[in-house]
Coordinates of C-alpha atoms in Angstrom, one line a residue:
M1 CA 13.3 26.7 -15.9
S2 CA 11.7 26.8 -19.3
D3 CA 14.0 24.1 -20.6
A4 CA 12.6 21.6 -17.9
M5 CA 9.5 19.5 -17.6
V6 CA 7.8 18.9 -14.3
F7 CA 6.1 15.5 -13.8
D8 CA 4.2 13.7 -11.1
I9 CA 2.8 10.3 -10.8
E10 CA -0.4 9.1 -9.1
T11 CA -0.5 5.6 -7.8
G12 CA -3.3 3.3 -6.6
A13 CA -3.7 -0.2 -5.3
L14 CA -3.7 -3.1 -7.7
P15 CA -7.2 -4.7 -8.1
L16 CA -8.1 -6.9 -5.2
P17 CA -8.0 -10.2 -7.2
E18 CA -4.4 -9.4 -8.2
L19 CA -3.4 -8.6 -4.6
Q20 CA -4.9 -11.9 -3.5
K21 CA -2.7 -13.7 -6.1
I22 CA 0.5 -12.2 -4.8
L23 CA 0.0 -11.7 -1.1
P24 CA -0.6 -14.3 1.7
A25 CA -4.2 -15.3 2.1
Y26 CA -6.1 -14.2 5.2
D27 CA -5.3 -16.6 8.1
P28 CA -8.4 -17.1 10.3
G29 CA -6.0 -18.6 12.9
S30 CA -4.5 -15.1 13.3
Q31 CA -7.5 -14.2 15.4
K32 CA -7.0 -15.5 18.9
H33 CA -10.1 -17.1 20.5
P34 CA -10.6 -16.1 24.2
G35 CA -10.7 -19.8 25.1
E36 CA -12.9 -21.5 27.7
F37 CA -13.8 -19.6 30.9
D38 CA -11.8 -20.8 33.8
P39 CA -13.1 -19.7 37.2
K40 CA -9.7 -20.3 38.7
S41 CA -8.3 -17.5 36.6
V42 CA -10.4 -14.9 38.3
K43 CA -8.4 -12.7 40.5
L44 CA -10.0 -12.5 43.9
G45 CA -7.5 -10.5 45.8
N46 CA -8.0 -10.8 49.6
T47 CA -11.7 -11.6 49.3
K48 CA -12.7 -14.3 51.7
Q49 CA -16.5 -14.0 51.7
E50 CA -18.0 -16.7 49.5
D51 CA -20.9 -14.5 48.2
L52 CA -18.3 -11.8 47.1
I53 CA -16.1 -14.5 45.5
Q54 CA -19.1 -15.9 43.6
K55 CA -20.1 -12.4 42.5
K56 CA -16.6 -11.7 41.1
I57 CA -16.5 -15.1 39.3
E58 CA -20.0 -14.4 37.8
E59 CA -18.9 -10.9 36.6
A60 CA -15.8 -12.4 35.1
R61 CA -17.9 -15.1 33.4
V62 CA -20.2 -12.4 31.9
K63 CA -17.2 -10.4 30.7
H64 CA -15.7 -13.5 29.1
E65 CA -19.0 -14.4 27.3
E66 CA -19.0 -10.9 25.9
S67 CA -15.5 -11.3 24.7
V68 CA -16.4 -14.6 23.0
K69 CA -19.4 -12.9 21.3
Q70 CA -17.2 -10.0 20.2
F71 CA -14.6 -12.5 18.8
E72 CA -17.3 -14.4 16.9
S73 CA -18.8 -11.2 15.4
S74 CA -15.3 -9.9 14.5
L75 CA -14.6 -13.1 12.6
A76 CA -17.5 -12.2 10.2
G77 CA -15.6 -9.2 8.8
A78 CA -12.1 -10.1 9.7
E79 CA -11.1 -11.1 6.2
D80 CA -12.6 -8.0 4.7
R81 CA -10.8 -5.8 7.2
Y82 CA -7.5 -7.7 6.4
W83 CA -7.8 -6.9 2.7
A84 CA -9.0 -3.4 3.3
S85 CA -5.9 -2.7 5.4
I86 CA -3.7 -4.0 2.6
I87 CA -5.5 -1.9 0.0
E88 CA -5.1 1.2 2.2
K89 CA -1.3 0.9 1.9
A90 CA -0.9 -0.9 -1.4
A91 CA -0.4 2.3 -3.5
L92 CA 2.9 3.0 -1.8
S93 CA 4.6 -0.2 -3.0
A94 CA 5.4 -1.0 -6.6
I95 CA 4.7 -4.6 -5.8
T96 CA 1.1 -4.0 -4.6
G97 CA 0.4 -0.7 -6.4
Q98 CA 0.2 0.6 -9.9
V99 CA 0.7 3.9 -11.8
V100 CA -2.8 5.3 -12.4
A101 CA -1.7 8.6 -14.0
I102 CA 1.3 10.6 -14.9
G103 CA 1.1 14.4 -15.5
Y104 CA 3.6 16.5 -17.3
K105 CA 3.9 20.3 -17.3
S106 CA 6.3 22.2 -19.5
A107 CA 6.5 25.9 -20.4
K108 CA 4.2 25.2 -23.4
N109 CA 1.5 22.7 -22.1
V110 CA 0.1 20.3 -19.5
I111 CA -0.5 16.7 -20.4
V112 CA -2.0 14.0 -18.2
H113 CA -2.2 10.3 -19.1
G114 CA -4.4 8.3 -16.8
Q115 CA -5.9 4.9 -16.8
G116 CA -9.4 4.7 -18.1
E117 CA -8.8 7.3 -20.8
G118 CA -9.2 5.4 -24.1
D119 CA -6.7 2.6 -24.1
H120 CA -4.4 4.1 -21.4
S121 CA -3.5 1.0 -19.3
E122 CA -0.7 1.2 -16.8
T123 CA 1.6 -0.3 -19.5
T124 CA 0.6 2.4 -22.0
I125 CA 1.1 5.2 -19.4
L126 CA 4.6 3.8 -18.6
R127 CA 5.6 3.5 -22.3
E128 CA 4.5 7.1 -22.8
F129 CA 6.6 8.2 -19.9
W130 CA 9.7 6.5 -21.2
K131 CA 9.1 8.1 -24.6
V132 CA 8.9 11.5 -23.0
Y133 CA 12.0 10.8 -20.9
K134 CA 14.0 9.8 -23.9
T135 CA 12.9 12.8 -25.9
F136 CA 13.8 15.2 -23.1
R137 CA 17.1 13.5 -22.4
E138 CA 18.0 13.6 -26.2
K139 CA 17.4 17.3 -26.2
G140 CA 19.4 17.8 -23.0
R141 CA 16.4 19.0 -21.1
K142 CA 15.8 18.2 -17.4
I143 CA 12.8 16.4 -15.9
V144 CA 12.0 17.6 -12.4
G145 CA 9.4 17.0 -9.8
F146 CA 8.7 16.8 -6.1
N147 CA 10.2 13.7 -4.3
I148 CA 10.9 12.0 -7.7
Q149 CA 14.2 10.5 -6.7
E150 CA 12.8 8.9 -3.5
F151 CA 9.4 7.8 -4.8
D152 CA 8.3 8.5 -8.4
I153 CA 11.4 7.3 -10.3
P154 CA 11.9 4.1 -8.3
F155 CA 8.2 3.3 -8.5
V156 CA 8.1 3.9 -12.3
V157 CA 11.2 1.8 -12.8
Q158 CA 10.0 -1.1 -10.6
R159 CA 6.5 -1.1 -12.2
S160 CA 8.2 -1.1 -15.6
I161 CA 10.3 -4.0 -14.8
I162 CA 7.4 -5.9 -13.2
L163 CA 5.4 -5.3 -16.5
G164 CA 8.3 -6.4 -18.7
L165 CA 9.0 -2.9 -20.1
S166 CA 12.5 -1.8 -20.8
V167 CA 14.0 1.0 -18.7
P168 CA 16.6 3.2 -20.4
S169 CA 20.1 2.2 -19.1
S170 CA 21.1 5.9 -19.0
L171 CA 18.8 6.3 -16.0
F172 CA 21.2 4.3 -13.9
S173 CA 24.4 6.3 -14.6
Q174 CA 25.3 8.5 -11.7
R175 CA 25.5 11.6 -13.8
M176 CA 22.1 11.0 -15.4
Y177 CA 20.4 10.1 -12.1
R178 CA 21.6 13.4 -10.6
D179 CA 20.0 15.3 -13.4
W180 CA 16.6 14.4 -12.0
E181 CA 17.3 16.9 -9.2

């Protein structure tokens, strides 16, 4: 496969301020307060003795107070946990993620373009990718990689469109798309 080039992308979450602009804000109302304690809600079963009834009610009251305290302490970090859970999954969506690096391997060399290297922004990385793509396609060489049809190519195309970069129309022809295999 010396006439082919293997490539792979690495993705990461967009910076938190960007995610906060495009996704719904944290809703404190999404946390359900345990409400006021209602002694009538305590299940007493067949208990008839007043002292056992009062004991069960008091145990339920203490348990309810603990749940209120847990609720209040969970509110303190709830918004941080909300955004952390989004960031955890963000790299898998072209809407909430970004290309942080693309690596190429051919018979002759290995090249990696990553953010943070000189002026390699995501836009620069994607522009370089499309240059490499065009060069290889013009020479009739294949570009291959693991899971590129299901993830890498759709992600690169979507991010390019989001960033206002042009995507070669040849990519969308059925014959050309099959050549990624």
